[in-house]
Short mmCIF file of C-alpha atoms and ligand atoms in Angstrom, two decimals:
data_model
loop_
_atom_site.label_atom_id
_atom_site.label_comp_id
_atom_site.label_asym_id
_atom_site.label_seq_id
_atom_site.Cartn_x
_atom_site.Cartn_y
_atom_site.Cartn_z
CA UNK A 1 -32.63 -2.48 12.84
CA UNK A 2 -31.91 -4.02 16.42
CA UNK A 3 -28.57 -3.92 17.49
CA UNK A 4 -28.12 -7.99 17.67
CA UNK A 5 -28.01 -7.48 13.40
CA UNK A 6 -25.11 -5.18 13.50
CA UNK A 7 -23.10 -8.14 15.60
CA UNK A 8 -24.09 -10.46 13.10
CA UNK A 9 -22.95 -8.57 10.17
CA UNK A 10 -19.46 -8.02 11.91
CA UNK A 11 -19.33 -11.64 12.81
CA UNK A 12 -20.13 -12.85 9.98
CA UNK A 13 -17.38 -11.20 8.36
CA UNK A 14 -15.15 -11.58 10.75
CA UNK A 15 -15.60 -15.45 10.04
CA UNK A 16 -15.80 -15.14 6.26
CA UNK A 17 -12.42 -13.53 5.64
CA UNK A 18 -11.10 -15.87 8.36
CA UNK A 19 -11.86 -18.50 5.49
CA UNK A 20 -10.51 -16.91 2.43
CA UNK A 21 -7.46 -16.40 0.34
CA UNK A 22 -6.71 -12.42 0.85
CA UNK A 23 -4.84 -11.18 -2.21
CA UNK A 24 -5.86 -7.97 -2.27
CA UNK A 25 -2.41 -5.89 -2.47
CA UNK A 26 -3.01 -2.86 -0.74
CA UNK A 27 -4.63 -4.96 2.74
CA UNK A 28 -2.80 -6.69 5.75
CA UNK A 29 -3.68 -8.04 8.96
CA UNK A 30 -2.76 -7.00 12.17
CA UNK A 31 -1.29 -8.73 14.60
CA UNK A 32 -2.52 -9.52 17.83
CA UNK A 33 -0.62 -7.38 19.83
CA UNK A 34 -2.67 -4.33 18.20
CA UNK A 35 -5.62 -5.75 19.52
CA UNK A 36 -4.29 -5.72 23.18
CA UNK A 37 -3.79 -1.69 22.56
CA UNK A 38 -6.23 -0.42 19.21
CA UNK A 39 -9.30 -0.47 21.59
CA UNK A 40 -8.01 2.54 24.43
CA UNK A 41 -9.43 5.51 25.56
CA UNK A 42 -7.05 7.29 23.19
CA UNK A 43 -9.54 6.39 20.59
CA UNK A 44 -12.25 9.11 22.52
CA UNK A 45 -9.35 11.81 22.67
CA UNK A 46 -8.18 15.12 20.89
CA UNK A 47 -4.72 16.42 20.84
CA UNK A 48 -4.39 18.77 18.25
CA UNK A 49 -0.86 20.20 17.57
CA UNK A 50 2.53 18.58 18.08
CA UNK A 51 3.50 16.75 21.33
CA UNK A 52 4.20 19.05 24.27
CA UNK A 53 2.56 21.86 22.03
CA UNK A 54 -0.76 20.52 22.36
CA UNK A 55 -4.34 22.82 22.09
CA UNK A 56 -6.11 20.52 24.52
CA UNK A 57 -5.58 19.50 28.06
CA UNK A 58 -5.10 15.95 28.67
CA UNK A 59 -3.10 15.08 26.28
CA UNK A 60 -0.09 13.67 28.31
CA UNK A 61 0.27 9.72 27.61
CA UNK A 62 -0.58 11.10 23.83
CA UNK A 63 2.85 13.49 24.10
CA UNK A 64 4.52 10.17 25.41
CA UNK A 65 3.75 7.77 22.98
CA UNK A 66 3.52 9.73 19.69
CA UNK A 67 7.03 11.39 20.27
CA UNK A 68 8.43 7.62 20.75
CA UNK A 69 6.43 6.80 17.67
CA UNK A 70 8.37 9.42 15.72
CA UNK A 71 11.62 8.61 16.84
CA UNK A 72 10.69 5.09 16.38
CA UNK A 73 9.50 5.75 12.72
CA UNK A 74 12.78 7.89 11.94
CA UNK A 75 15.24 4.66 13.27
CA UNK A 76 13.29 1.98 11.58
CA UNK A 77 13.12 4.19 8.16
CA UNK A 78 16.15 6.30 8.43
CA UNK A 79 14.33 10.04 7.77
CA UNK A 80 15.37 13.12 9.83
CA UNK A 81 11.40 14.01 10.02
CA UNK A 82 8.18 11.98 10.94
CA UNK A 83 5.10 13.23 10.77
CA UNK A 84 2.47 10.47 12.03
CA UNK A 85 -1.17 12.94 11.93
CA UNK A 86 -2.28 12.04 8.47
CA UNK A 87 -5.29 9.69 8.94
CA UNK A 88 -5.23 8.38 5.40
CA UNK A 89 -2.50 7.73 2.28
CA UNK A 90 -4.57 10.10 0.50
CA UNK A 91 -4.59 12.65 3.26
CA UNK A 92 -0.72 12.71 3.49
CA UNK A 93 -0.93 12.86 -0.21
CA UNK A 94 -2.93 15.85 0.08
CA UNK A 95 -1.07 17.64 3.08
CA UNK A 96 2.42 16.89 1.03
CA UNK A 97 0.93 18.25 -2.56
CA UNK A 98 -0.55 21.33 -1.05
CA UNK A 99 2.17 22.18 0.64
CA UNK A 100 4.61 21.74 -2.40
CA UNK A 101 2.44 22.56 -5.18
CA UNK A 102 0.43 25.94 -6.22
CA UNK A 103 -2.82 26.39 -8.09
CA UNK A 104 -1.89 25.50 -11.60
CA UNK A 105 1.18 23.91 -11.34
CA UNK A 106 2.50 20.80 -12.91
CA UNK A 107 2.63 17.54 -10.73
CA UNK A 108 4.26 14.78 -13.13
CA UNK A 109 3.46 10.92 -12.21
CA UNK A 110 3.56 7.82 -13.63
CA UNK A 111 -0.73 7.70 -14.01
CA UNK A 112 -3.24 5.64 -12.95
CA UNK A 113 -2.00 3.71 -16.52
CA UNK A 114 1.53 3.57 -14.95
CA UNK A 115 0.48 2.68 -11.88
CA UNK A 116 -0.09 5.62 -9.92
CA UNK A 117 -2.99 6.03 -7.43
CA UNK A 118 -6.08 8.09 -8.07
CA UNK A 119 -4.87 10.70 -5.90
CA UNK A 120 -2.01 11.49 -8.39
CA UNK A 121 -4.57 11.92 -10.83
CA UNK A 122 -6.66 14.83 -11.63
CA UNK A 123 -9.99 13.14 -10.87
CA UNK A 124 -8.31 12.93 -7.33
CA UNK A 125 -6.57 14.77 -4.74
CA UNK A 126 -4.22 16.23 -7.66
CA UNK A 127 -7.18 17.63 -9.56
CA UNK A 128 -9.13 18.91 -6.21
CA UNK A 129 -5.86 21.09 -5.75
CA UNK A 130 -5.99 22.54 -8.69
CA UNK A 131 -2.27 21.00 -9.75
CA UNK A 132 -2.29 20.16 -13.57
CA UNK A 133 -1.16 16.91 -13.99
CA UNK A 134 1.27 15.56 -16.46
CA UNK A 135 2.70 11.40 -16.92
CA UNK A 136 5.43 9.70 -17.31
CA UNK A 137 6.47 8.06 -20.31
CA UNK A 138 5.70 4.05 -19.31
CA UNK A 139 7.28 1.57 -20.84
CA UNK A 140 5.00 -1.21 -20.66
CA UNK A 141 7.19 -3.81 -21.95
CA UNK A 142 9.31 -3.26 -18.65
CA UNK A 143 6.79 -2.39 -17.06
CA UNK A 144 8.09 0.47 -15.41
CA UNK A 145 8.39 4.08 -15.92
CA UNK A 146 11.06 5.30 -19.30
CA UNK A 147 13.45 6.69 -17.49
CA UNK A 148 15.80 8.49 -20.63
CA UNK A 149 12.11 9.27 -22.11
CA UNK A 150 10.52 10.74 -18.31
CA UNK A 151 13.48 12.95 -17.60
CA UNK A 152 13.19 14.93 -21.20
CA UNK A 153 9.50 15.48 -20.46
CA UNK A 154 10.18 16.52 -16.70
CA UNK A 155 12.57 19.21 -18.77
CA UNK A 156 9.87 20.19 -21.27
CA UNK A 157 6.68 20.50 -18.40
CA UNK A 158 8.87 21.51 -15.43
CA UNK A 159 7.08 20.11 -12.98
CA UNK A 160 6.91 21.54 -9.42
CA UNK A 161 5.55 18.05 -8.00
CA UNK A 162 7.41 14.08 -9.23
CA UNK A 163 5.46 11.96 -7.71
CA UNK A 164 6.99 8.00 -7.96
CA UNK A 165 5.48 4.78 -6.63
CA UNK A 166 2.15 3.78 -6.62
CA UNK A 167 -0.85 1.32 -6.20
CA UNK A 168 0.90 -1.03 -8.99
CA UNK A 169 4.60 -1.59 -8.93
CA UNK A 170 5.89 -4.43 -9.64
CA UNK A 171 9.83 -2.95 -10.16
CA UNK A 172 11.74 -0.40 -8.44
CA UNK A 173 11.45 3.25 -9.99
CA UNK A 174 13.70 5.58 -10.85
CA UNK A 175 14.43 7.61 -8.33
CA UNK A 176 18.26 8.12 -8.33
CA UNK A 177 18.17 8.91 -12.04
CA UNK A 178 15.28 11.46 -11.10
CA UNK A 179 17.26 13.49 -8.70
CA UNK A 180 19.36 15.39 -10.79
CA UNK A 181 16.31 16.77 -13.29
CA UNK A 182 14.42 17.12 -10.48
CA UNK A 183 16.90 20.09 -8.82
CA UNK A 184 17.22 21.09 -12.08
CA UNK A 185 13.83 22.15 -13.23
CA UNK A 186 12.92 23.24 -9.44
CA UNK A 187 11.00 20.22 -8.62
CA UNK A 188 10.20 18.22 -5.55
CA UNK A 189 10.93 14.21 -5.53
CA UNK A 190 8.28 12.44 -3.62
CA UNK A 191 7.83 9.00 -3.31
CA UNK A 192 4.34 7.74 -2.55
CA UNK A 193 5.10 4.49 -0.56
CA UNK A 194 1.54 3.01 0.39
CA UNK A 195 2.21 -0.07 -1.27
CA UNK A 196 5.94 -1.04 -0.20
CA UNK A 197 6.38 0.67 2.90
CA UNK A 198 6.88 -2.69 4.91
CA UNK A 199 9.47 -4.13 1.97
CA UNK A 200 10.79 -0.86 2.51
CA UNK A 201 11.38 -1.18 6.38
CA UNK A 202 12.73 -4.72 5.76
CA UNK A 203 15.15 -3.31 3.65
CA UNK A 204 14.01 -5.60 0.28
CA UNK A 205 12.71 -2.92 -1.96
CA UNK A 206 14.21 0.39 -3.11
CA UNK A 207 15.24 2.74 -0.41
CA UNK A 208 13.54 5.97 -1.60
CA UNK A 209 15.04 8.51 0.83
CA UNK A 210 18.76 7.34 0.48
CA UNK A 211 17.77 7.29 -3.35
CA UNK A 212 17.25 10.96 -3.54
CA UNK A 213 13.10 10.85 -2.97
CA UNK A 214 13.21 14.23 -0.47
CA UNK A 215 9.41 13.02 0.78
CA UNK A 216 7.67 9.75 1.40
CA UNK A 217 3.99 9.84 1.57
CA UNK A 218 2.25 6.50 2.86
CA UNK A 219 -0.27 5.32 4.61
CA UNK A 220 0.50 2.46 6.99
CA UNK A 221 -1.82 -1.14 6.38
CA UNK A 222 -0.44 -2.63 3.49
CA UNK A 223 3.23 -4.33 3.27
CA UNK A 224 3.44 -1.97 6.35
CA UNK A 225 1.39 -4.28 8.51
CA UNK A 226 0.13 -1.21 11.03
CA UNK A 227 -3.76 0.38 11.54
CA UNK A 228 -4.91 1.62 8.75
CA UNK A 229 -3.83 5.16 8.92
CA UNK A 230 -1.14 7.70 6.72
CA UNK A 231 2.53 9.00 7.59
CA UNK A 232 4.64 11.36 6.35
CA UNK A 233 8.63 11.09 6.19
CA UNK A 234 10.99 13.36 4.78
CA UNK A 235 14.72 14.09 4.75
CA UNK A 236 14.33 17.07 3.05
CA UNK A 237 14.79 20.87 4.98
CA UNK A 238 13.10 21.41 7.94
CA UNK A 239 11.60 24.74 6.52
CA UNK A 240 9.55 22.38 3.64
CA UNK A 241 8.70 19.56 6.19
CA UNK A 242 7.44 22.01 8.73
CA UNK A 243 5.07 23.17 5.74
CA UNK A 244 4.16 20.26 4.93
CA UNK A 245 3.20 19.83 9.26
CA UNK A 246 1.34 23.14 9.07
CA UNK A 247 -0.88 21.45 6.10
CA UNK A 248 -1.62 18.92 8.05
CA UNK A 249 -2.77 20.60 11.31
CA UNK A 250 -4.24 23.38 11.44
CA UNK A 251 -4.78 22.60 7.02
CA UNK A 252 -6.43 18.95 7.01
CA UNK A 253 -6.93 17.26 10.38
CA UNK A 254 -7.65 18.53 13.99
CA UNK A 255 -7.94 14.89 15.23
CA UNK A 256 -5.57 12.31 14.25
CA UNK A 257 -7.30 9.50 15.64
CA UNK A 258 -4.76 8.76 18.56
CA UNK A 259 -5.67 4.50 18.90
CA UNK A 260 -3.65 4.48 15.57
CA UNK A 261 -0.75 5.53 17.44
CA UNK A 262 0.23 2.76 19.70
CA UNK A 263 -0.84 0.25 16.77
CA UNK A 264 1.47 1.86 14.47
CA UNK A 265 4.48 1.70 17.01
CA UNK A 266 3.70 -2.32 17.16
CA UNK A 267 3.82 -2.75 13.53
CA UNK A 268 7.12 -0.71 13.35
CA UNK A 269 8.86 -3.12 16.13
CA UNK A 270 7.32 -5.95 14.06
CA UNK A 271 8.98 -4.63 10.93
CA UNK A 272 12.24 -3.63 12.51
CA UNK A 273 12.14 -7.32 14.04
CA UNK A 274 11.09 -9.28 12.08
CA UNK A 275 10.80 -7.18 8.25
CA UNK A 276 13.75 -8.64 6.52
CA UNK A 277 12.52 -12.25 6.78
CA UNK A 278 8.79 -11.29 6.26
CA UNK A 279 9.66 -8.82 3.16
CA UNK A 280 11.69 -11.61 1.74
CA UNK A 281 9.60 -14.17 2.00
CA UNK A 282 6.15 -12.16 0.45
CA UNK A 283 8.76 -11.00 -2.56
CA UNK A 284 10.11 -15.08 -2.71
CA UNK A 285 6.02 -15.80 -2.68
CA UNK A 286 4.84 -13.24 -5.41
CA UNK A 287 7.56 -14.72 -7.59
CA UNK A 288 6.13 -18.03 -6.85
CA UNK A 289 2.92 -17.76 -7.66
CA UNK A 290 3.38 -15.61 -10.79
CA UNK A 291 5.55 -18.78 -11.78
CA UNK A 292 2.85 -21.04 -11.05
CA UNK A 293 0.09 -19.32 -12.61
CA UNK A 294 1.98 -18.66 -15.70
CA UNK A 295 3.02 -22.75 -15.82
CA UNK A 296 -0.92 -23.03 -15.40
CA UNK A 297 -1.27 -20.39 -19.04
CA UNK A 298 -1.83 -17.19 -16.92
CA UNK A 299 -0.77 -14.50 -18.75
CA UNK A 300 1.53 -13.24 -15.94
CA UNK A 301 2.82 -10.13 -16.83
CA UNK A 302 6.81 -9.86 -17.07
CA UNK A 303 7.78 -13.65 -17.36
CA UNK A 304 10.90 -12.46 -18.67
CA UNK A 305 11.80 -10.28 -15.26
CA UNK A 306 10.56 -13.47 -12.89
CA UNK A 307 7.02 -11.21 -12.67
CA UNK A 308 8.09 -8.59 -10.15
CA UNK A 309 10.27 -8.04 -7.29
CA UNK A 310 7.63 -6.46 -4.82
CA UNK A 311 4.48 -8.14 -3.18
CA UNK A 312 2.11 -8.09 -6.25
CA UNK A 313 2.34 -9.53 -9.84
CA UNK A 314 -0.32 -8.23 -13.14
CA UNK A 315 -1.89 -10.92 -14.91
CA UNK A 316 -4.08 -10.12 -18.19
CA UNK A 317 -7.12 -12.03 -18.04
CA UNK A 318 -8.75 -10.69 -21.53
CA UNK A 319 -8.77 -14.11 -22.98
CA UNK A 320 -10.59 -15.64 -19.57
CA UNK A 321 -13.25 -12.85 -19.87
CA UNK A 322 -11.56 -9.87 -18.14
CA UNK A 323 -10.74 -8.06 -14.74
CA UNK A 324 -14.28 -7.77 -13.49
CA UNK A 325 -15.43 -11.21 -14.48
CA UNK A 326 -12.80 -13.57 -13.10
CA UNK A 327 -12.35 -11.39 -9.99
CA UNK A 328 -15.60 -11.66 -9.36
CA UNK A 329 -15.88 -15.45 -10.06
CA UNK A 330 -13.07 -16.14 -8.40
CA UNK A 331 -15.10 -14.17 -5.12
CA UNK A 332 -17.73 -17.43 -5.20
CA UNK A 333 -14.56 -19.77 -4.01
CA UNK A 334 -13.24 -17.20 -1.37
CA UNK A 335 -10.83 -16.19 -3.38
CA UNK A 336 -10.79 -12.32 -3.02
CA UNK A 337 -8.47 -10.28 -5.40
CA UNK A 338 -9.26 -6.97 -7.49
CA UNK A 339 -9.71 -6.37 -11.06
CA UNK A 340 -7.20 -4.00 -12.01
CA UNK A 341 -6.19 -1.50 -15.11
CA UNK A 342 -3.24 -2.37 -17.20
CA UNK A 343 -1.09 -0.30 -18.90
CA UNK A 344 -2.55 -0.71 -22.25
CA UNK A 345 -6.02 -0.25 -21.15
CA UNK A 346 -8.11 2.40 -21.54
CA UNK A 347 -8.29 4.75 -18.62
CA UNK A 348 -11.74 5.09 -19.02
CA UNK A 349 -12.78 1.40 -19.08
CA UNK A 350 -11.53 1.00 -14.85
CA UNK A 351 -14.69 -0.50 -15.00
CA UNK A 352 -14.25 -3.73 -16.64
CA UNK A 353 -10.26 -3.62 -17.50
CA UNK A 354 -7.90 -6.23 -18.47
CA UNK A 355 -6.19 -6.92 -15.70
CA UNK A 356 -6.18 -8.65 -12.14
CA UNK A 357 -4.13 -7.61 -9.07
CA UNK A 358 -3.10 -10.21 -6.55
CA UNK A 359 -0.60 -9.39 -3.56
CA UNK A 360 0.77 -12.07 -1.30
CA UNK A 361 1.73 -10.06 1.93
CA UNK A 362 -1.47 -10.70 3.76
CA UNK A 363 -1.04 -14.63 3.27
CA UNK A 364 2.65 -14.31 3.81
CA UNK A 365 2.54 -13.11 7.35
CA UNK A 366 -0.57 -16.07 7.95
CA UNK A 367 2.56 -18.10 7.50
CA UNK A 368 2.20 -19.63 3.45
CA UNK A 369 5.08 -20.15 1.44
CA UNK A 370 6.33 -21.13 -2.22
CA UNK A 371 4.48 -24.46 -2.07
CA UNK A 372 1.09 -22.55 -0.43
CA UNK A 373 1.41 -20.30 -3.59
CA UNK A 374 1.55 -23.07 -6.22
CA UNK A 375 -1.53 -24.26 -4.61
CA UNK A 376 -3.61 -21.12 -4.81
CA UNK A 377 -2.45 -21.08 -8.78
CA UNK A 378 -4.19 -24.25 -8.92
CA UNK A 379 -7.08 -23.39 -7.58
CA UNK A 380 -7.19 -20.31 -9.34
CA UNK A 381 -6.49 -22.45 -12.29
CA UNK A 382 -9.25 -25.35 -11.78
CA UNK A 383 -11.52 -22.53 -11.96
CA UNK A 384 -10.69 -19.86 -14.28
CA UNK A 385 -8.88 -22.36 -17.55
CA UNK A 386 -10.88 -25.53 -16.16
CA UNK A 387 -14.27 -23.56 -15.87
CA UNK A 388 -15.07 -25.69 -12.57
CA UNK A 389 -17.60 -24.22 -10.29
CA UNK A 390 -16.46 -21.92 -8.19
CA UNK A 391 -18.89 -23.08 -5.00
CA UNK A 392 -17.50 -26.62 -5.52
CA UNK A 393 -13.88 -24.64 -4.90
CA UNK A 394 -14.65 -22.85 -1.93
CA UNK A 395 -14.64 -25.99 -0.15
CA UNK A 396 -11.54 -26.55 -0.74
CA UNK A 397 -10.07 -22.96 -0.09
CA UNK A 398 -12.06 -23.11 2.88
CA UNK A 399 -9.87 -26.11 3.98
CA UNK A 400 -6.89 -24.96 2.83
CA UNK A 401 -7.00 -22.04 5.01
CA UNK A 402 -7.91 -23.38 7.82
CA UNK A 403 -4.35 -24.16 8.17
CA UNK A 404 -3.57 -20.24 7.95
CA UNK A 405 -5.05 -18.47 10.97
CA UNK A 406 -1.68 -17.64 13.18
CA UNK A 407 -0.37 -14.51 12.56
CA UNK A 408 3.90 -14.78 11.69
CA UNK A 409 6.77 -12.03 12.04
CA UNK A 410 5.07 -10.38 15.05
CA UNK A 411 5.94 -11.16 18.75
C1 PLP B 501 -0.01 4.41 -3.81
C2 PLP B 501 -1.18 4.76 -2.94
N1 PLP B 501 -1.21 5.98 -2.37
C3 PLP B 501 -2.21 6.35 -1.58
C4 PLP B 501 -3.26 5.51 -1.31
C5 PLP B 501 -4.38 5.98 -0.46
O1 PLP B 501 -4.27 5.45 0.78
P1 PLP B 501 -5.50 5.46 1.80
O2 PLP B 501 -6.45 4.44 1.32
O3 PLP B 501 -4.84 5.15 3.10
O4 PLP B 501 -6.08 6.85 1.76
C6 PLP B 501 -3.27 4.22 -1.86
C7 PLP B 501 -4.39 3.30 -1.56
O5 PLP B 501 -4.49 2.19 -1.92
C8 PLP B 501 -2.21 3.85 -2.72
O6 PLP B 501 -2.18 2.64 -3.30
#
């Protein structure tokens, strides 16, 4: 291997996704103000601790800019405690469950049937814990979780861990209504924001702290449009947050990877800028094109409730061969989505379920809008109901997004 092939590779796709349709829901793009300050010396750095309360020397500009980050994280998302270390979704998944939870007690989320990601589950960082996991009753005809149904079980299992939000949400949860049966039984309401943090920020989606939700746990690339990385915020009591900080360092992570710092801060001014208009306009857009594809005979999921009212929509693509089939088809013409479980699946068939995935907040913030959606239903549709080749397509998309390449809502 000679170093000239590893430029290549990165080049390569570097130009390849610069000439595709990004649906994937839990990806964004950066702007380029991250660029100007991702690639520091911070990225060659330790500073374990808390600023000013560092183990290592040299960690000044680090103190500086991650205490600004906090208090910059706290204003744009209205918690009384930031924690900014975790380096992953999962990992502030992990420091907020271990902190919260004990070996053999009940964490109760929707599942990865309802939604929920892996790390919820007991094949994940639930079940590496030790925490025995119960679900929610789903309501798939909604398609959300039963709330009447959910709050009997959370009295039956008494849960020490609710866990709401997840990888697929299409509709607010239930987090107000959770509250109560939460302080009831003893439990702890966290919200795992991954997927709407951004719609969050830009105040469009269910606010999960002034809900009742006394944790969020998120990582920080998806609607949020930062570096990929994980953040914890809380307005619970300062004694459960700071175990939740004592998880994280010395527990999980002795280097937060410090580059992600600055980046994050840029995606927060973005959001606190410019998030209203950019979280209404990828909610307007996932509308849009779960209205167009369903014209086109999609089965969209939730025509009745206009599809969803966050950055993804479901569609069932049994009768067009399945998830893994059309997703990858659709691949051949640049079209890049996932396969995804549905809620009537079974949990064991992840590998080839019914269901595909799409999110529009990547091309939202390349600047496309209701019309740009209708077209990428009909190119979806020319291929998948019209059984044209996908290679003849790509042409096409690769056209099509050649119009796309500046980044919006950033400075
Ligand atoms: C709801 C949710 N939580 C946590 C994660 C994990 O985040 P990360 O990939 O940053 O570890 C994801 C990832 O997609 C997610 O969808």
């Amino acid at each position: 291997m000679q170093k000239e092939e590893i430029f290549k590779i990165v080049e390569k796709q570097n130009k390849w996704r610069s000439e595709c349709l990004n649906l994937i829901a839990s990806e964004n793009i950066t702007s380029p103000e991250h660029d100007k300050v991702y690639v520091s010396d911070f990225m060659h750095r330790y500073a374990e601790g808390l600023p000013f309360k560092r183990y290592y020397q040299g960690a000044i500009y680090i103190d500086e800019l991650e205490s600004k980050a906090v208090e910059l994280a706290k204003d744009v998302f209205h918690a009384k405690y930031v924690d900014l270390r975790p380096i992953s979704g999962a990992m502030a998944n992990m420091a907020v469950f271990s902190a919260l939870g004990d070996y053999g007690s009940v964490l109760l989320s929707p599942g990865v049937l309802g939604g929920s990601h892996i790390s919820h589950e007991k094949f994940g960082v639930a079940g590496i814990l030790g925490l025995k996991t119960e679900h929610a009753i789903f309501d798939k005809k909604e398609y959300n979780i039963d709330t009447d149904a959910t709050i009997k079980k959370i009295r039956e299992v008494k849960p020490k861990i609710v866990v709401l939000g997840g990888s697929v949400i299409l509709f607010p949860h239930p987090v107000s209504e959770f509250r109560k049966v939460c302080d009831e039984v003893g439990a702890k309401l966290i919200y795992d924001a991954a997927h709407v943090l951004g719609l969050i920020g830009g105040r469009k989606f269910q606010d999960p702290l002034k809900e009742g939700a006394e944790i969020i746990s998120s990582s920080t690339h998806k609607t949020f449009p930062g570096p990929q990385g994980g953040i914890i915020l809380s307005n619970s009591d300062e004694k459960t947050f700071k175990k939740i900080q004592s998880k994280i360092f010395p527990g999980l992570i002795s280097n937060h990877h410090l580059h992600r710092i600055p980046s994050m801060m840029i995606a927060a001014l973005e959001i606190k800028e410019f998030g209203e208009d950019y979280a209404t306009q990828t909610i307007k857009n996932a509308k849009a094109l779960g209205r167009a594809m369903y014209e086109y005979g999609f089965d969209v999921l939730c025509p009745d409730k206009d599809f969803t009212e966050s950055h993804q929509i479901l569609v069932d693509v049994r009768k067009n061969g399945g998830g893994k089939k059309v997703a990858s088809t659709l691949e051949k013409a640049n079209i890049i989505l996932n396969k995804n479980i549905l809620a009537f699946d079974d949990v064991n068939n992840s590998d080839d379920p019914s269901g595909l995935r799409i999110g529009v907040q990547e091309m939202t913030r390349y600047g496309m809008k209701e019309s740009e959606m209708k077209y990428i239903a009909e190119l979806m549709k020319k291929i998948v109901m019209d059984g044209k080749n996908p290679e003849s397509v790509r042409e096409e998309v690769i056209e099509f997004r050649k119009k796309f390449q500046k980044i919006h809502y950033c400075f």
